[in-house]
CSV table of C-alpha atoms and ligand atoms in Angstrom, one decimal:
chain,number,residue,atom,x,y,z
A,1,MET,CA,6.6,-4.0,-24.0
A,2,LYS,CA,5.6,-2.2,-27.3
A,3,THR,CA,3.8,-0.2,-28.3
A,4,ASP,CA,3.1,2.4,-31.4
A,5,VAL,CA,3.0,5.6,-29.2
A,6,ALA,CA,4.4,6.0,-25.6
A,7,ILE,CA,2.6,9.1,-23.1
A,8,ILE,CA,5.0,10.3,-20.2
A,9,GLY,CA,2.3,11.3,-17.8
A,10,ALA,CA,-1.2,11.0,-17.7
A,11,GLY,CA,-2.6,14.8,-16.6
A,12,PRO,CA,-5.2,15.9,-19.0
A,13,ALA,CA,-2.9,16.1,-22.1
A,14,GLY,CA,-1.8,13.1,-21.5
A,15,LEU,CA,-4.9,11.3,-20.9
A,16,LEU,CA,-6.4,13.3,-24.3
A,17,LEU,CA,-4.2,12.6,-26.5
A,18,GLY,CA,-3.8,8.7,-25.6
A,19,HIS,CA,-7.9,8.6,-25.8
A,20,LEU,CA,-7.4,10.0,-29.2
A,21,LEU,CA,-5.0,8.1,-30.7
A,22,CYS,CA,-6.7,5.4,-29.5
A,23,ALA,CA,-10.1,6.0,-31.1
A,24,ALA,CA,-7.8,6.2,-34.1
A,25,GLY,CA,-6.5,2.5,-33.6
A,26,ILE,CA,-3.0,3.3,-32.6
A,27,ALA,CA,-1.9,2.1,-30.0
A,28,THR,CA,-0.7,3.5,-27.3
A,29,THR,CA,1.1,3.5,-23.4
A,30,ILE,CA,0.9,6.2,-21.0
A,31,VAL,CA,3.1,6.0,-18.2
A,32,GLU,CA,2.6,8.1,-14.9
A,33,ARG,CA,4.6,8.3,-12.1
A,34,GLN,CA,1.8,8.8,-9.8
A,35,SER,CA,-1.1,7.2,-9.0
A,36,ALA,CA,-4.5,7.7,-10.8
A,37,THR,CA,-5.7,9.3,-6.9
A,38,HIS,CA,-3.3,11.3,-6.5
A,39,VAL,CA,-3.1,12.5,-9.8
A,40,LEU,CA,-7.1,13.0,-8.7
A,41,SER,CA,-6.0,14.9,-6.3
A,42,ARG,CA,-4.4,18.1,-7.8
A,43,ILE,CA,-6.6,21.3,-7.7
A,44,ARG,CA,-7.1,22.7,-11.0
A,45,ALA,CA,-8.7,26.2,-12.8
A,46,GLY,CA,-12.0,25.3,-14.1
A,47,VAL,CA,-12.7,27.1,-17.2
A,48,LEU,CA,-13.0,25.3,-20.7
A,49,GLU,CA,-12.7,26.8,-24.4
A,50,ALA,CA,-15.0,24.9,-27.5
A,51,THR,CA,-12.3,23.5,-28.6
A,52,THR,CA,-11.5,21.4,-25.2
A,53,THR,CA,-15.0,20.3,-24.7
A,54,ASP,CA,-15.6,19.4,-28.8
A,55,LEU,CA,-12.7,17.7,-28.6
A,56,MET,CA,-14.4,15.6,-24.7
A,57,ARG,CA,-17.8,15.2,-27.3
A,58,GLN,CA,-15.7,13.6,-30.3
A,59,LEU,CA,-14.8,10.9,-28.1
A,60,GLY,CA,-17.9,10.4,-26.6
A,61,LEU,CA,-17.2,11.2,-23.2
A,62,ASP,CA,-19.2,14.7,-22.1
A,63,GLN,CA,-22.0,13.4,-20.8
A,64,ARG,CA,-21.7,14.3,-17.2
A,65,LEU,CA,-19.4,17.8,-18.8
A,66,ASN,CA,-23.0,18.0,-21.0
A,67,ALA,CA,-25.0,17.5,-17.2
A,68,GLU,CA,-23.1,19.3,-14.7
A,69,GLY,CA,-20.6,21.4,-16.7
A,70,LEU,CA,-22.0,25.4,-16.5
A,71,ARG,CA,-22.7,27.7,-19.6
A,72,HIS,CA,-20.9,30.7,-18.7
A,73,GLU,CA,-21.6,33.7,-21.3
A,74,GLY,CA,-19.8,36.5,-19.9
A,75,PHE,CA,-17.3,36.8,-17.0
A,76,HIS,CA,-16.5,40.2,-15.1
A,77,LEU,CA,-13.4,42.9,-15.0
A,78,SER,CA,-13.9,44.7,-11.7
A,79,SER,CA,-12.3,47.7,-10.0
A,80,SER,CA,-12.8,49.8,-7.4
A,81,LEU,CA,-13.7,52.6,-9.8
A,82,HIS,CA,-15.0,50.2,-13.0
A,83,SER,CA,-17.4,47.6,-13.0
A,84,ILE,CA,-17.3,45.5,-16.5
A,85,ARG,CA,-18.8,42.4,-18.2
A,86,ILE,CA,-17.6,40.7,-20.7
A,87,ASP,CA,-20.2,39.4,-22.9
A,88,ILE,CA,-18.6,37.0,-25.0
A,89,VAL,CA,-21.0,35.6,-26.8
A,90,ALA,CA,-22.5,38.6,-28.2
A,91,LEU,CA,-18.8,39.5,-29.2
A,92,THR,CA,-17.4,36.3,-30.4
A,93,GLY,CA,-20.6,33.6,-30.5
A,94,LYS,CA,-19.0,31.8,-28.0
A,95,HIS,CA,-19.3,30.5,-24.2
A,96,VAL,CA,-17.2,29.1,-21.8
A,97,THR,CA,-17.4,25.9,-19.4
A,98,VAL,CA,-17.2,25.7,-16.4
A,99,TYR,CA,-16.6,22.1,-15.0
A,100,GLY,CA,-13.8,21.4,-13.2
A,101,GLN,CA,-10.1,20.6,-14.8
A,102,THR,CA,-9.9,17.9,-12.5
A,103,GLU,CA,-13.3,16.7,-13.5
A,104,VAL,CA,-11.7,16.5,-17.0
A,105,THR,CA,-9.5,13.8,-16.1
A,106,ARG,CA,-12.1,12.4,-14.0
A,107,ASP,CA,-13.2,11.4,-16.8
A,108,LEU,CA,-10.8,10.5,-18.8
A,109,MET,CA,-9.2,8.2,-16.8
A,110,ASP,CA,-12.6,6.4,-16.4
A,111,ALA,CA,-13.0,5.2,-20.0
A,112,ALA,CA,-9.4,4.6,-20.7
A,113,PRO,CA,-10.3,0.5,-19.5
A,114,GLU,CA,-12.9,0.4,-22.1
A,115,ARG,CA,-11.6,1.8,-24.7
A,116,GLY,CA,-8.2,-0.2,-24.6
A,117,LEU,CA,-6.2,2.5,-23.7
A,118,GLU,CA,-3.3,1.1,-21.1
A,119,VAL,CA,-1.7,3.0,-18.3
A,120,ILE,CA,0.7,2.8,-16.2
A,121,TYR,CA,0.4,4.0,-12.4
A,122,GLU,CA,3.2,4.7,-10.0
A,123,ALA,CA,5.9,4.5,-12.7
A,124,ALA,CA,8.9,5.4,-11.0
A,125,ASP,CA,12.2,6.3,-12.8
A,126,VAL,CA,10.9,7.1,-15.8
A,127,ALA,CA,14.3,7.6,-18.4
A,128,LEU,CA,13.6,8.5,-22.1
A,129,HIS,CA,15.9,6.5,-24.7
A,130,GLU,CA,17.0,7.3,-28.4
A,131,ILE,CA,14.8,9.8,-29.0
A,132,GLU,CA,16.5,10.4,-32.4
A,133,SER,CA,16.1,7.0,-33.5
A,134,ASN,CA,13.3,5.5,-35.0
A,135,ALA,CA,13.0,3.4,-32.3
A,136,PRO,CA,12.7,5.2,-29.3
A,137,TRP,CA,11.4,3.4,-25.8
A,138,ILE,CA,11.0,4.0,-22.6
A,139,GLY,CA,12.5,2.8,-19.0
A,140,PHE,CA,10.5,2.9,-16.2
A,141,THR,CA,10.2,0.9,-13.1
A,142,LYS,CA,6.7,-1.2,-12.1
A,143,ASP,CA,6.5,-2.6,-7.9
A,144,GLY,CA,10.4,-2.4,-8.1
A,145,GLN,CA,10.7,-4.5,-11.8
A,146,HIS,CA,12.7,-2.8,-14.5
A,147,GLU,CA,10.8,-2.1,-17.6
A,148,ARG,CA,11.1,-1.2,-21.1
A,149,LEU,CA,8.4,0.2,-23.1
A,150,ASP,CA,9.3,0.6,-26.8
A,151,ALA,CA,7.4,2.8,-29.4
A,152,ARG,CA,7.8,4.9,-32.9
A,153,PHE,CA,6.3,7.7,-30.5
A,154,ILE,CA,7.9,9.4,-27.8
A,155,VAL,CA,5.1,12.2,-26.7
A,156,GLY,CA,6.4,14.1,-23.5
A,157,CYS,CA,2.6,15.3,-21.7
A,158,ASP,CA,4.7,14.9,-17.8
A,159,GLY,CA,4.2,18.7,-17.1
A,160,PHE,CA,6.4,21.5,-16.0
A,161,HIS,CA,8.8,19.6,-14.1
A,162,GLY,CA,9.1,15.9,-16.2
A,163,PRO,CA,12.2,14.9,-18.0
A,164,SER,CA,10.7,14.8,-22.1
A,165,ARG,CA,11.7,19.0,-22.1
A,166,ARG,CA,15.2,17.6,-20.5
A,167,ALA,CA,15.6,14.9,-22.9
A,168,ILE,CA,15.8,17.6,-25.7
A,169,PRO,CA,19.4,18.6,-25.9
A,170,GLU,CA,20.5,22.8,-24.6
A,171,SER,CA,22.3,23.3,-27.7
A,172,THR,CA,18.4,22.9,-29.6
A,173,ILE,CA,16.4,23.9,-26.8
A,174,GLN,CA,15.4,27.6,-26.4
A,175,LEU,CA,13.6,28.2,-23.4
A,176,TYR,CA,11.5,32.1,-22.1
A,177,ASP,CA,11.0,32.2,-18.4
A,178,LYS,CA,9.2,35.1,-16.6
A,179,VAL,CA,7.8,34.4,-12.7
A,180,TYR,CA,5.4,37.1,-11.6
A,181,PRO,CA,6.0,38.7,-8.2
A,182,PHE,CA,3.4,37.5,-6.2
A,183,GLY,CA,1.4,34.4,-6.1
A,184,TRP,CA,-2.6,32.9,-5.9
A,185,LEU,CA,-3.9,31.4,-2.3
A,186,GLY,CA,-6.8,29.7,-3.4
A,187,LEU,CA,-9.9,28.5,-1.8
A,188,LEU,CA,-11.9,25.4,-2.6
A,189,ALA,CA,-15.6,25.9,-0.6
A,190,ASP,CA,-18.7,24.1,-0.5
A,191,VAL,CA,-21.0,26.7,-0.3
A,192,PRO,CA,-22.4,28.8,-3.1
A,193,PRO,CA,-20.7,31.5,-5.5
A,194,CYS,CA,-21.8,35.3,-4.9
A,195,ASP,CA,-22.5,35.7,-7.9
A,196,GLN,CA,-23.5,33.8,-11.9
A,197,GLU,CA,-20.1,34.9,-13.0
A,198,LEU,CA,-16.8,34.9,-12.7
A,199,ILE,CA,-15.2,38.2,-11.2
A,200,TYR,CA,-11.8,39.3,-11.7
A,201,THR,CA,-10.8,42.1,-9.8
A,202,ASN,CA,-7.6,44.8,-9.5
A,203,HIS,CA,-8.1,46.2,-5.8
A,204,GLU,CA,-5.3,48.5,-4.2
A,205,HIS,CA,-4.6,45.5,-1.8
A,206,GLY,CA,-4.5,43.8,-4.7
A,207,PHE,CA,-6.3,41.2,-7.4
A,208,ALA,CA,-9.3,38.8,-6.4
A,209,LEU,CA,-11.3,36.5,-8.5
A,210,ALA,CA,-15.0,35.1,-8.4
A,211,SER,CA,-14.9,31.3,-9.7
A,212,MET,CA,-16.8,28.5,-8.6
A,213,ARG,CA,-17.1,24.4,-9.6
A,214,SER,CA,-21.2,24.1,-9.5
A,215,ALA,CA,-23.9,26.0,-8.3
A,216,THR,CA,-23.5,25.0,-5.0
A,217,ARG,CA,-18.8,24.6,-5.0
A,218,SER,CA,-16.7,28.2,-5.2
A,219,ARG,CA,-13.7,28.9,-5.9
A,220,TYR,CA,-12.0,31.6,-5.1
A,221,TYR,CA,-8.2,33.1,-5.1
A,222,LEU,CA,-6.2,36.4,-3.7
A,223,GLN,CA,-3.1,37.2,-4.6
A,224,VAL,CA,-0.5,37.0,-2.0
A,225,PRO,CA,2.3,37.8,-1.9
A,226,LEU,CA,5.6,35.1,-3.5
A,227,ASP,CA,6.2,34.6,0.3
A,228,GLU,CA,3.5,34.3,2.2
A,229,LYS,CA,2.9,31.2,3.9
A,230,VAL,CA,-1.2,29.6,3.8
A,231,GLU,CA,-1.0,29.0,7.7
A,232,ASP,CA,-0.9,32.9,7.7
A,233,TRP,CA,-4.2,32.4,6.0
A,234,PRO,CA,-7.1,31.7,8.7
A,235,ASP,CA,-10.9,31.0,7.0
A,236,ASP,CA,-11.8,34.1,8.2
A,237,ARG,CA,-9.2,36.1,7.1
A,238,PHE,CA,-9.4,34.9,4.0
A,239,TRP,CA,-13.4,35.7,3.7
A,240,ASP,CA,-12.7,38.9,4.7
A,241,GLU,CA,-9.9,40.0,2.9
A,242,LEU,CA,-11.6,38.9,-0.5
A,243,SER,CA,-14.7,40.7,0.9
A,244,VAL,CA,-13.2,43.4,0.7
A,245,ARG,CA,-11.5,42.7,-2.4
A,246,LEU,CA,-14.8,42.6,-4.1
A,247,GLY,CA,-16.3,45.0,-3.4
A,248,PRO,CA,-19.5,46.3,-1.5
A,249,GLU,CA,-21.8,44.3,-3.9
A,250,ALA,CA,-20.5,41.4,-4.3
A,251,GLY,CA,-19.0,41.1,-1.1
A,252,ALA,CA,-22.3,42.0,0.3
A,253,ARG,CA,-23.1,38.5,-1.4
A,254,ILE,CA,-20.5,36.0,-0.3
A,255,THR,CA,-21.7,32.8,1.8
A,256,ARG,CA,-19.2,31.7,3.5
A,257,GLY,CA,-18.0,28.3,5.0
A,258,PRO,CA,-15.5,25.9,6.5
A,259,ALA,CA,-12.3,25.7,3.2
A,260,ILE,CA,-12.1,22.2,2.3
A,261,GLU,CA,-8.8,23.1,0.2
A,262,LYS,CA,-6.9,26.0,0.0
A,263,SER,CA,-2.7,26.6,-1.2
A,264,ILE,CA,-0.9,28.7,-2.8
A,265,ALA,CA,-0.1,28.6,-6.3
A,266,PRO,CA,3.0,30.9,-8.0
A,267,LEU,CA,2.4,32.0,-11.9
A,268,ARG,CA,4.8,31.8,-14.3
A,269,SER,CA,4.9,32.5,-18.4
A,270,PHE,CA,7.1,29.7,-20.1
A,271,VAL,CA,7.8,28.3,-23.4
A,272,SER,CA,9.9,25.4,-24.8
A,273,GLU,CA,11.1,25.5,-28.5
A,274,PRO,CA,10.4,23.6,-30.4
A,275,MET,CA,8.5,20.7,-29.0
A,276,ARG,CA,9.8,17.6,-31.9
A,277,HIS,CA,13.3,16.5,-31.2
A,278,GLY,CA,13.1,13.0,-33.4
A,279,SER,CA,10.9,11.0,-32.3
A,280,LEU,CA,10.7,13.2,-29.2
A,281,PHE,CA,7.1,15.0,-29.2
A,282,LEU,CA,5.8,17.5,-25.9
A,283,ALA,CA,2.6,18.5,-25.7
A,284,GLY,CA,0.9,20.1,-22.7
A,285,ASP,CA,3.1,21.7,-19.7
A,286,SER,CA,5.7,20.1,-20.3
A,287,ALA,CA,6.5,22.6,-23.5
A,288,HIS,CA,4.5,26.0,-21.6
A,289,ILE,CA,2.6,27.4,-18.3
A,290,VAL,CA,1.0,30.3,-19.0
A,291,PRO,CA,-0.4,32.3,-15.6
A,292,PRO,CA,-3.8,30.7,-14.1
A,293,THR,CA,-4.9,34.4,-15.6
A,294,GLY,CA,-6.6,33.4,-18.4
A,295,ALA,CA,-7.3,29.8,-18.1
A,296,LYS,CA,-5.6,28.9,-20.3
A,297,GLY,CA,-3.6,25.9,-19.1
A,298,LEU,CA,-5.8,23.0,-19.9
A,299,ASN,CA,-7.2,24.5,-23.0
A,300,LEU,CA,-3.4,25.5,-24.5
A,301,ALA,CA,-2.8,21.0,-23.9
A,302,ALA,CA,-5.7,20.0,-25.4
A,303,SER,CA,-4.7,22.0,-29.0
A,304,ASP,CA,-1.5,20.7,-28.2
A,305,VAL,CA,-3.1,17.3,-28.5
A,306,ALA,CA,-5.7,18.4,-31.5
A,307,TYR,CA,-2.2,19.8,-33.7
A,308,LEU,CA,-0.4,16.0,-32.6
A,309,SER,CA,-3.0,13.7,-32.7
A,310,ALA,CA,-3.9,14.5,-36.3
A,311,ALA,CA,-0.6,14.3,-36.9
A,312,LEU,CA,0.1,10.8,-36.2
A,313,ARG,CA,-2.7,9.3,-37.4
A,314,GLY,CA,-1.5,11.1,-40.2
A,315,PHE,CA,1.9,9.1,-40.1
A,316,PHE,CA,0.6,5.4,-38.8
A,317,ARG,CA,-2.7,5.4,-41.9
A,318,HIS,CA,-0.9,7.5,-45.0
A,319,GLY,CA,2.9,7.5,-44.0
A,320,HIS,CA,2.5,11.2,-44.0
A,321,THR,CA,5.2,13.4,-42.3
A,322,ASP,CA,4.1,16.9,-43.0
A,323,GLY,CA,1.9,16.9,-39.0
A,324,PHE,CA,5.6,16.4,-37.4
A,325,GLU,CA,6.7,19.1,-39.5
A,326,SER,CA,4.3,21.8,-39.3
A,327,TYR,CA,3.3,20.7,-35.4
A,328,SER,CA,5.4,22.4,-33.3
A,329,GLU,CA,5.2,25.5,-35.8
A,330,ARG,CA,1.6,25.4,-35.4
A,331,ALA,CA,1.2,24.8,-31.5
A,332,LEU,CA,3.2,28.0,-30.7
A,333,ALA,CA,1.7,30.0,-33.6
A,334,ARG,CA,-1.7,30.1,-30.8
A,335,ILE,CA,0.6,29.0,-27.5
A,336,TRP,CA,2.1,32.4,-28.2
A,337,LYS,CA,-0.8,34.3,-28.6
A,338,ALA,CA,-2.9,32.8,-25.3
A,339,GLU,CA,0.8,33.5,-23.4
A,340,ARG,CA,0.4,36.6,-25.0
A,341,PHE,CA,-3.3,36.6,-23.7
A,342,SER,CA,-2.3,35.6,-20.3
A,343,TRP,CA,0.7,37.9,-19.6
A,344,TYR,CA,-2.0,40.7,-20.3
A,345,LEU,CA,-4.9,40.3,-18.4
A,346,THR,CA,-1.9,39.3,-15.3
A,347,SER,CA,-0.6,42.5,-15.8
A,348,LEU,CA,-4.0,44.5,-16.1
A,349,MET,CA,-5.2,43.1,-13.1
A,350,HIS,CA,-3.0,42.4,-10.5
A,351,ARG,CA,-0.6,45.3,-8.0
A,352,PHE,CA,2.6,44.8,-9.1
A,353,PRO,CA,5.2,45.5,-6.0
A,354,SER,CA,7.8,47.1,-8.1
A,355,GLN,CA,4.9,49.7,-9.5
A,356,SER,CA,4.5,53.2,-9.6
A,357,ARG,CA,2.1,55.7,-9.4
A,358,PHE,CA,1.9,56.0,-12.9
A,359,ASP,CA,2.2,52.5,-13.6
A,360,ARG,CA,-1.2,52.2,-11.5
A,361,ARG,CA,-2.9,55.4,-13.4
A,362,MET,CA,-2.2,52.8,-16.8
A,363,GLN,CA,-4.1,49.8,-15.3
A,364,LEU,CA,-6.8,52.2,-14.1
A,365,ALA,CA,-7.0,53.8,-17.6
A,366,GLU,CA,-6.9,50.8,-19.5
A,367,LEU,CA,-9.7,49.4,-17.6
A,368,ASP,CA,-11.9,52.6,-19.0
A,369,TYR,CA,-10.8,52.1,-22.2
A,370,ILE,CA,-12.5,48.5,-21.6
A,371,ALA,CA,-15.3,50.1,-20.3
A,372,ASN,CA,-15.9,52.4,-22.8
A,373,SER,CA,-14.8,50.5,-25.7
A,374,ARG,CA,-16.5,47.6,-28.0
A,375,ALA,CA,-13.5,46.8,-30.3
A,376,ALA,CA,-11.5,46.9,-26.6
A,377,GLN,CA,-13.9,44.1,-25.0
A,378,THR,CA,-14.1,42.3,-28.0
A,379,SER,CA,-10.3,41.4,-28.3
A,380,ILE,CA,-10.8,40.2,-24.7
A,381,ALA,CA,-14.2,38.4,-25.5
A,382,GLU,CA,-12.1,36.8,-28.9
A,383,ASN,CA,-9.0,35.5,-26.8
A,384,TYR,CA,-10.6,34.3,-23.3
A,385,VAL,CA,-13.2,32.4,-25.8
A,386,GLY,CA,-9.7,30.6,-27.7
A,387,LEU,CA,-8.6,32.3,-30.6
A,388,PRO,CA,-9.9,29.7,-33.4
A,389,LEU,CA,-6.9,25.9,-33.9
L,401,APR,N1,7.5,10.2,-15.3
L,401,APR,C1,5.8,9.9,-14.9
L,401,APR,N2,5.0,11.1,-14.8
L,401,APR,C2,5.2,12.0,-14.2
L,401,APR,C3,6.2,12.4,-14.6
L,401,APR,C4,7.6,11.5,-14.6
L,401,APR,N3,8.7,11.1,-14.3
L,401,APR,N4,6.7,14.0,-13.6
L,401,APR,C5,5.5,14.4,-14.0
L,401,APR,N5,4.5,13.2,-14.6
L,401,APR,C6,3.5,12.9,-15.0
L,401,APR,C7,2.8,14.1,-13.1
L,401,APR,O1,2.4,13.6,-12.3
L,401,APR,C8,1.5,14.5,-14.3
L,401,APR,O2,-0.1,13.5,-14.0
L,401,APR,O3,2.6,13.9,-16.1
L,401,APR,C9,1.6,14.1,-15.7
L,401,APR,C10,1.7,16.1,-16.3
L,401,APR,O4,-0.2,16.6,-16.1
L,401,APR,P1,0.0,17.5,-15.5
L,401,APR,O5,1.5,18.6,-14.4
L,401,APR,O6,-1.5,17.9,-15.6
L,401,APR,O7,-0.4,18.5,-16.9
L,401,APR,P2,-1.0,18.4,-18.1
L,401,APR,O8,-1.1,17.3,-18.7
L,401,APR,O9,0.0,19.1,-19.7
L,401,APR,O10,-2.2,19.7,-18.1
L,401,APR,C11,-1.8,21.1,-18.8
L,401,APR,O11,-4.0,20.7,-17.5
L,401,APR,O12,-4.9,21.1,-15.5
L,401,APR,C12,-4.6,22.3,-16.0
L,401,APR,O13,-3.4,23.3,-15.4
L,401,APR,C13,-2.8,21.6,-15.7
L,401,APR,O14,-1.5,23.8,-17.2
L,401,APR,C14,-2.1,22.4,-16.5
L,401,APR,C15,-2.8,21.9,-18.3
L,402,PHB,C1,-10.5,28.3,-11.4
L,402,PHB,O1,-11.9,28.5,-11.6
L,402,PHB,O2,-9.9,27.9,-10.4
L,402,PHB,C2,-10.0,29.2,-12.1
L,402,PHB,C3,-11.1,29.8,-13.1
L,402,PHB,C4,-10.6,31.1,-13.6
L,402,PHB,C5,-9.3,31.8,-13.8
L,402,PHB,C6,-8.9,30.6,-12.8
L,402,PHB,C7,-9.1,29.7,-12.3
L,402,PHB,O3,-8.5,32.5,-14.9
């Protein structure tokens, strides 16, 4: 098998990049370890920056997004002492769209066949070869048969646990890692949200987030210790604690219902530099992870593939390589600012086990400053809607 660009991973990054390259007439094949059903079963965050919705519009794949996506013009930061609305439209002129990232993946997945984007699912034992040459290739097993996919470039969109980042020599790669001392217990339920907008709260018991997927489907999170078990959180316990953390006003608006999904996710900040080695490029979670607090995961993957698809178009159309030279630097500049914002919001809104009384007063003072400063609110708003490409 031969193609121009071989992509490993059919998550949002791989599918978005695959469509952008196909639309530019660049032969592309995606090799994915899981089945399409498994890829869609992963529950992910739901806030899209304009960067991401613009790419879907550019691809002509935004019909459902336009019909079902919710335009959000602000969100709330609260504590026992504060209730702050960050008016992102008034402060930045931009809005965000609430639309499940799983739905983005579904839209991209469904359109692949008609767009000529080849996706090979259930490909096992994917291995990268000759990545420092101009003729790299991927080996994998499909239906018990050993296969080889030759390409001019390989793009690793295989997430944090994939093989691509690990194919880069340790002597070349710089890793930056921060693991947070808590996780998020998430619950999905077919009940109306407790508010029209998202509420991030820092309560004495811990962080909570009230989000949504639609006017009839809610998504909630509670900060829990790392050693917590989902089975220790029957629905009633979750609803009771959520009501306490959101406070009496929002708490009173909560509609309870059976969880259709409940899981605990750890929080991590991670960056791997550089994002290119020879004929291998990294994009999305294979190169970086952000704590979900800033809802940056998919949106950073989108900016990575916006930069990389432009570089690959320049090469295949005009033989230009300048986009390759600058890819890692350009992508990392935006990644590190999103890492900072996600770390900042996580540090501001969570209770840390080692937190001193002074640390707690620093959080409350920061929230007090934000409540009374347009400059502070503008800074938060422009990072939340997404910094320019
Ligand atoms: N071989 C083939 N495919 C692999 C392998 C492998 N060895 N390892 C991982 N994969 C696939 C996974 O099955 C998954 O479908 O790579 C894909 C990686 O997808 P994601 O983990 O969703 O990462 P990415 O596409 O970068 O998404 C970025 O989108 O949904 C959000 O918050 C999420 O931060 C994430 C962001
Ligand atoms: C979600 O709806 O899952 C969500 C929204 C905003 C975040 C994180 C998760 O910051």
